[in-house]
Each structure stands twice: as C-alpha cells, then as structure tokens.
CSV table of C-alpha atoms in Angstrom, one decimal:
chain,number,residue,atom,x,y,z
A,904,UNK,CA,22.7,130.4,-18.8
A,905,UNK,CA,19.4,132.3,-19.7
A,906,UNK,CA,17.9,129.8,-22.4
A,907,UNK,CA,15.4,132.7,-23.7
A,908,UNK,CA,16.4,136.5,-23.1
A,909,UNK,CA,14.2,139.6,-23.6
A,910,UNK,CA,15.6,142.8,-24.1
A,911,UNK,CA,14.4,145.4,-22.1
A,912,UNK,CA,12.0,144.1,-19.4
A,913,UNK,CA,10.4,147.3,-18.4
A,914,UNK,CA,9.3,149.7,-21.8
A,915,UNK,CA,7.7,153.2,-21.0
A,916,UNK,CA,7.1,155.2,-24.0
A,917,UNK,CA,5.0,157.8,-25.0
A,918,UNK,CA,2.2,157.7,-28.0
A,919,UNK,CA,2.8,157.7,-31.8
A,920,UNK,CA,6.9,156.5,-30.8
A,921,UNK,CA,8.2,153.6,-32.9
A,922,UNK,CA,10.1,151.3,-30.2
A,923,UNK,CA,11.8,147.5,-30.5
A,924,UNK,CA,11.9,144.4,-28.5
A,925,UNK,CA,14.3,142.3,-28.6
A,926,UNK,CA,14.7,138.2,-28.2
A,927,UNK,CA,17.3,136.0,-28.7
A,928,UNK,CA,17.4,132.0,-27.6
A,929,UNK,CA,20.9,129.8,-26.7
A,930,UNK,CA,18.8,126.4,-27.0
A,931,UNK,CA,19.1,126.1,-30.5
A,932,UNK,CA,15.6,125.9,-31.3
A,933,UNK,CA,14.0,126.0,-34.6
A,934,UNK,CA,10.8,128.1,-34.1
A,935,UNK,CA,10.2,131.5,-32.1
A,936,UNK,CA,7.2,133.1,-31.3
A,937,UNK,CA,5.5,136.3,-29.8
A,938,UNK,CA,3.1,136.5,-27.6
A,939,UNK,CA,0.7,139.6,-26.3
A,940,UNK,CA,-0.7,139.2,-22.7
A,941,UNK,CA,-3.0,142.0,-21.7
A,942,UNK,CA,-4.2,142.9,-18.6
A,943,UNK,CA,-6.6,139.8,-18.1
A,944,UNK,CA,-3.6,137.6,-18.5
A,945,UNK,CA,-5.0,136.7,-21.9
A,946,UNK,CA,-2.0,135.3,-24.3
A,947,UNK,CA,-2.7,135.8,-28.0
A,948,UNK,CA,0.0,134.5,-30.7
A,949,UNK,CA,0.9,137.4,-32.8
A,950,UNK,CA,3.9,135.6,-34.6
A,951,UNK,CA,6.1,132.6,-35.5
A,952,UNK,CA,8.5,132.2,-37.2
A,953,UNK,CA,10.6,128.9,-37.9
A,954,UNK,CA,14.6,128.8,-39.3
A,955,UNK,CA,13.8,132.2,-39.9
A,956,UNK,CA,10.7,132.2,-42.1
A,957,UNK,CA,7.3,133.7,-40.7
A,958,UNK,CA,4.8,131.0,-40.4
A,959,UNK,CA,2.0,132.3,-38.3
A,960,UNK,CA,0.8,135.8,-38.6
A,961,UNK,CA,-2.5,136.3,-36.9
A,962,UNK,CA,-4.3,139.4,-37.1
A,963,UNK,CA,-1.9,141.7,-35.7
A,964,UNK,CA,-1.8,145.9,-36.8
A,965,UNK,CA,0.6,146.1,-40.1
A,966,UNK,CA,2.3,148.8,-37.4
A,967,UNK,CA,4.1,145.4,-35.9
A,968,UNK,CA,6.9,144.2,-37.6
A,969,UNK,CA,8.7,140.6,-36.5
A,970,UNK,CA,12.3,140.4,-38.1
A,971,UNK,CA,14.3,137.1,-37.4
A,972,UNK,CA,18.1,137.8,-38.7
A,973,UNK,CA,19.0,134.1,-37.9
A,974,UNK,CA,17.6,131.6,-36.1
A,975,UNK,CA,18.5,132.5,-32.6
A,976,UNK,CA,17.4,135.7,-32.9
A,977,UNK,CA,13.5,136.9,-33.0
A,978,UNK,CA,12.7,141.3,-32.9
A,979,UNK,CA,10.1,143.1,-32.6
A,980,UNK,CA,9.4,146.4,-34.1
A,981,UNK,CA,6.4,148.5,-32.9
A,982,UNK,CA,5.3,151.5,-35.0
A,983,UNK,CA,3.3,154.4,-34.2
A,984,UNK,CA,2.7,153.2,-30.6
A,985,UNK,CA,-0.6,153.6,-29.4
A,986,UNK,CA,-2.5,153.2,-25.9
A,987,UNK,CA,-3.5,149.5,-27.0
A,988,UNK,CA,-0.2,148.3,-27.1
A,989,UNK,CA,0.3,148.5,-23.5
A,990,UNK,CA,0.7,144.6,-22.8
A,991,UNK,CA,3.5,142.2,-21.3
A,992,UNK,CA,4.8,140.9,-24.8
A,993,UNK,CA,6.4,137.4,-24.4
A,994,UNK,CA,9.0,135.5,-26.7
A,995,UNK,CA,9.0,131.8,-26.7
A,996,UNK,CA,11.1,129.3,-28.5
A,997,UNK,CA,10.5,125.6,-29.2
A,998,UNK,CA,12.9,123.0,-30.4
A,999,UNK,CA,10.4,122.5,-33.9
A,1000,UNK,CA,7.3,123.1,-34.6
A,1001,UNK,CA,5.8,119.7,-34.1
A,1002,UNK,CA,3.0,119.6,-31.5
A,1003,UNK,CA,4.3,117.8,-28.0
A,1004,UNK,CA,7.5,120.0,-28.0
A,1005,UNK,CA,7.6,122.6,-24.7
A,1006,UNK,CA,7.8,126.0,-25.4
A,1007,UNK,CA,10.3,128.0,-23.5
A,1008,UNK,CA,9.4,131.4,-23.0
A,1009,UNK,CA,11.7,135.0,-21.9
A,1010,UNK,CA,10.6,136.7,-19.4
A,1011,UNK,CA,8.4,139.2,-20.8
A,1012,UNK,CA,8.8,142.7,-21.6
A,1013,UNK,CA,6.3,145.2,-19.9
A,1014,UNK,CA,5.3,147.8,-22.6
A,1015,UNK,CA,3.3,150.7,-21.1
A,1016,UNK,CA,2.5,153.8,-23.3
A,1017,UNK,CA,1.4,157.0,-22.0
B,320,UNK,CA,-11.8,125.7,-34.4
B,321,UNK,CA,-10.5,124.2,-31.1
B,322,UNK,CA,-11.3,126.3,-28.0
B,323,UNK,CA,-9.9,125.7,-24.1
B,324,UNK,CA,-12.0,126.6,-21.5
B,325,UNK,CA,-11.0,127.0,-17.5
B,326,UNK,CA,-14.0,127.4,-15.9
B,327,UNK,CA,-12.6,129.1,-12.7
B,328,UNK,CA,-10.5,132.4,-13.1
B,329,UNK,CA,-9.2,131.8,-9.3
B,330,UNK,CA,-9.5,129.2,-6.6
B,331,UNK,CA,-7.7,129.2,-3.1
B,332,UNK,CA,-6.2,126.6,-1.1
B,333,UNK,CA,-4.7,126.0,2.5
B,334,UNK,CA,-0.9,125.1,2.0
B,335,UNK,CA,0.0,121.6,2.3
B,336,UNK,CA,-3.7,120.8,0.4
B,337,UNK,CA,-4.6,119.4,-2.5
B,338,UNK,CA,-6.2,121.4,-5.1
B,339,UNK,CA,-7.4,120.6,-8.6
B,340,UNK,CA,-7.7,123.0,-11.5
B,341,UNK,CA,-10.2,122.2,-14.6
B,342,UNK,CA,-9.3,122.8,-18.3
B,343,UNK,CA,-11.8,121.3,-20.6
B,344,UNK,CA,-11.2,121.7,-24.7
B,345,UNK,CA,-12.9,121.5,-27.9
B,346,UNK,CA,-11.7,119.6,-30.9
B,347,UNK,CA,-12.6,117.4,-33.5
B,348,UNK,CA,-9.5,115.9,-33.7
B,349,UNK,CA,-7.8,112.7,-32.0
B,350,UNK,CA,-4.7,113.0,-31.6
B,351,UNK,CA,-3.3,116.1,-29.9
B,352,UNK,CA,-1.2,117.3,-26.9
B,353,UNK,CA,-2.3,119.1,-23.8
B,354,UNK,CA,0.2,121.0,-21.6
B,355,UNK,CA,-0.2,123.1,-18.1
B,356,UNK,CA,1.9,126.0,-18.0
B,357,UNK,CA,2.3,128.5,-14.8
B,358,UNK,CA,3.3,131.8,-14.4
B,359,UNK,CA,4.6,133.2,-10.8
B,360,UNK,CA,3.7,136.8,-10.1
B,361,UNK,CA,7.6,137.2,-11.5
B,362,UNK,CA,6.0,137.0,-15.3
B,363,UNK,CA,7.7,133.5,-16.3
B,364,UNK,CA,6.0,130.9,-18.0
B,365,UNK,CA,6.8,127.7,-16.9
B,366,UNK,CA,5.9,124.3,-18.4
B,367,UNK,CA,4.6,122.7,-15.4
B,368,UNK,CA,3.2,118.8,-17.3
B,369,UNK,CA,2.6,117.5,-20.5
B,370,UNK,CA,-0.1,115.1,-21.8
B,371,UNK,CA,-0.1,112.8,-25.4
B,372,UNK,CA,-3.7,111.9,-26.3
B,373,UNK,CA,-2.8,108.6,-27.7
B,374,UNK,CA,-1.2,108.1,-24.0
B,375,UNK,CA,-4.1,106.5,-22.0
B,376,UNK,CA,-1.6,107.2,-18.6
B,377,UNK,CA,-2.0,109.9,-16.8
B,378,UNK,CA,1.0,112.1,-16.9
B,379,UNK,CA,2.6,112.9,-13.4
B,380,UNK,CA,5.4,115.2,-12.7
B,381,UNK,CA,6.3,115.3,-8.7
B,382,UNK,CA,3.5,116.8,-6.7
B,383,UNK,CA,1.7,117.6,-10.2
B,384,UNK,CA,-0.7,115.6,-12.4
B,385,UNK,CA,-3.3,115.4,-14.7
B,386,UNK,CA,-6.7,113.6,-14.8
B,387,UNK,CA,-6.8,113.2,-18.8
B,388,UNK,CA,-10.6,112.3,-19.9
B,389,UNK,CA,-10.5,112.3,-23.6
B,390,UNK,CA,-13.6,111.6,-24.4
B,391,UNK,CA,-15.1,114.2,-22.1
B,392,UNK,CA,-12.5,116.3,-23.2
B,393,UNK,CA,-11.2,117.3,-20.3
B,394,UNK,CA,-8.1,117.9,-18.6
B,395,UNK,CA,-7.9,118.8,-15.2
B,396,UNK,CA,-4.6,119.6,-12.9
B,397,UNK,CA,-3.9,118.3,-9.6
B,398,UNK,CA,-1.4,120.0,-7.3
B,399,UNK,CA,-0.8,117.5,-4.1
B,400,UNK,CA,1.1,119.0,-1.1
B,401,UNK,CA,0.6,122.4,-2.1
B,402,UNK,CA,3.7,125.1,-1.2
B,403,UNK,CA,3.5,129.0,-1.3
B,404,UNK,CA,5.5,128.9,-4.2
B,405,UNK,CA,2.8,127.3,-6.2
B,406,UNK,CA,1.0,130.2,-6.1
B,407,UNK,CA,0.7,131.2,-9.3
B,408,UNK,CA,-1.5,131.7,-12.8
B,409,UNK,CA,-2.0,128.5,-14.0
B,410,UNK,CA,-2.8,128.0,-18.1
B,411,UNK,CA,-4.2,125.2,-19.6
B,412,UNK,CA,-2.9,124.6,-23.6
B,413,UNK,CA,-3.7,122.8,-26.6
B,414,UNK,CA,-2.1,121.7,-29.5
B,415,UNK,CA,-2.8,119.9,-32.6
B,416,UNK,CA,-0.2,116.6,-33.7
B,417,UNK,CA,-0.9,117.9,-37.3
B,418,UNK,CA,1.9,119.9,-38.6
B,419,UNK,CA,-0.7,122.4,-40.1
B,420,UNK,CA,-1.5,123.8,-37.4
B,421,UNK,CA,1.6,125.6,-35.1
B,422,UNK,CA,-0.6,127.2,-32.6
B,423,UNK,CA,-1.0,126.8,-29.1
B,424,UNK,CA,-4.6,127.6,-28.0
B,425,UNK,CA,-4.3,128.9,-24.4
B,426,UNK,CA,-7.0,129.1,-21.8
B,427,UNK,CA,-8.0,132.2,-20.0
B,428,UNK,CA,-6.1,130.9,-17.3
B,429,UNK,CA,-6.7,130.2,-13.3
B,430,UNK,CA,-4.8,132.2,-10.6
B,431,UNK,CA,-4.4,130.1,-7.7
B,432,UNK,CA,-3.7,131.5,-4.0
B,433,UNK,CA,-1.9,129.3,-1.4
B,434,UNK,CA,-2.8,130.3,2.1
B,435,UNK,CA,-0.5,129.9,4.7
C-alpha cells in the first residue's frame, strides 16, 4: 500500500564509495523529485524529473546522477561520496507538474558517511 | 525570485491549545498556491492544507487552517485543539500556477512542541 517507497532507509558508507538510492511510486504520478534535507531541516530540490525526462536540475555536484527507467521509478546514484553528502535524501512524486497538486513524499533515506 | 520566510524556528504549546505558526512569502506574482506540510520526528512529510490564491476562503482541514493575507503575503497556520501527535516540523511552501516554474520553495521550517 506504500504510495512512495525508498530503498534503503538507513545508508552508512565510508568516503570516496559510489552508493544508490532507490524510489519507486504505485500512484501513477507523472513527476518525481529528490530532495536533500540537512541537518537544519533545510529541503533543497536537487531533481525532477516528469514521464521520465529531467526537468529541474539545480546546482547539484556532477558526482549525483538521477536515472528514471520509467515513470514509476526515480534512482539515485551518488559518486565519490564525500562528508557533505551526509543528509536525509527524500523522494517525492506528484500527479503532474502543475502547481496546486500535493506532493507525496517516501520516507527518507538517512545517508551518513564516515 | 520568490522566497518563504517562517519567522520562528520553534514554538511550544500546552496540549489541547491553540497555536498559530507564521509563513510569510515573496513574489511578484498573483496567482499561486501555498501548502503546509509536517514532518513527525519519524521523517515523513505529510501535506497537512492547501491554499489557491485566487480562493479568497480560507482553507480548513479538521482542527487545521490557514489565515491567507494576500496582500500582506502572508500565510499563517492554525492548529486548534492541539494533540501530542501534532508535534512535529512544520514547513510552509510555495508554488507558482505558471507551468515554468516546477519548484516548490520551502521555508526553513518551524518545530513545534506539544506539552502534555
């Protein structure tokens, strides 16, 4: 019944690993997102995509990598992780991308790197 | 660029209370949406209300509603009644009708504490 499902929750990984997070929605939504929420609980769009095309790609490190193999499904790739990265990443889905639709999120993934 | 602004990064409240949470935004634009998500200490973010611009009503859902001043810009949350479960980050958001623009701007976000 899960509408928007992270894979894994908890991420503990050393420096300079590559690592992936994966998303995947059942609400047959249009547009995905993710989301970086550092330790002051600020949320910064890093991505969007919509039926599969990127649409919003904010200043993020070239060593993150979005890949959206259909339109339930949202990943995301992490190169040469470094101390920064530690952050709750969140994926969110909406039905389109017009303005006054929700946004349903997962429930984060907790990336810590030693 | 449009900003959001909540003015107090926590606020307390006896249980059963009522306690309002500001949000005010910056935009040059008139038609837009405003939303109020939460997120419980377990991480998930929850839509809590919505709010058209070109609605002059404000929008209520249960124990939760919003005092919508559009020309002040400003978009504050009441919680009626309040339970221990309420207790919670609360983010104010904003988002632009034009199809242009896909982004949410958040807020920096308001914890709130229910005392018992």
């Amino acid at each position: 019944d899960t509408a928007v499902s992270q894979t894994p929750k908890y991420l503990v990984t050393q420096m300079g690993n590559d690592k992936s997070i994966k998303c995947e929605q059942n609400l047959g939504h249009d547009t995905m997102y993710w989301y970086k929420q550092d330790s002051k609980k600020f949320l910064k769009i890093m991505f969007s995509y919509n039926n599969k095309e990127l649409i919003i790609n904010e200043t993020v490190p070239n060593r993150f990598s979005p890949k959206s193999p259909d339109k339930a499904h949202l990943n995301l790739h992490i190169n040469s992780l470094e101390l920064g990265d530690s952050a709750v990443y969140f994926c969110a889905s909406s039905r389109d991308t017009s303005g006054r639709e929700e946004q349903f999120f997962g429930p984060g993934t907790r990336l810590t790197v030693l | 660029a449009q900003t959001v602004t909540q003015s107090q990064p926590e606020m307390s409240v006896q249980e059963a209370e009522t306690v309002t949470l500001s949000c005010t935004y910056d935009t040059s634009e008139s038609d837009y949406y405003l939303f109020w998500y939460k997120q419980p200490p377990s991480r998930q973010m929850i839509l809590v209300i919505r709010q058209e611009a070109y609605k002059q009503q404000n929008a209520t859902e249960n124990r939760f509603s919003v005092n919508f001043q559009k020309a002040a810009k400003s978009f504050s949350l009441k919680i009626s009644d309040s339970q221990l479960g309420d207790a919670a980050m609360y983010f104010c958001a904003y988002r632009s009708a034009y199809l242009a623009d896909y982004q949410l701007i958040w807020g920096a976000g308001t914890k709130l504490i229910i005392k018992p």
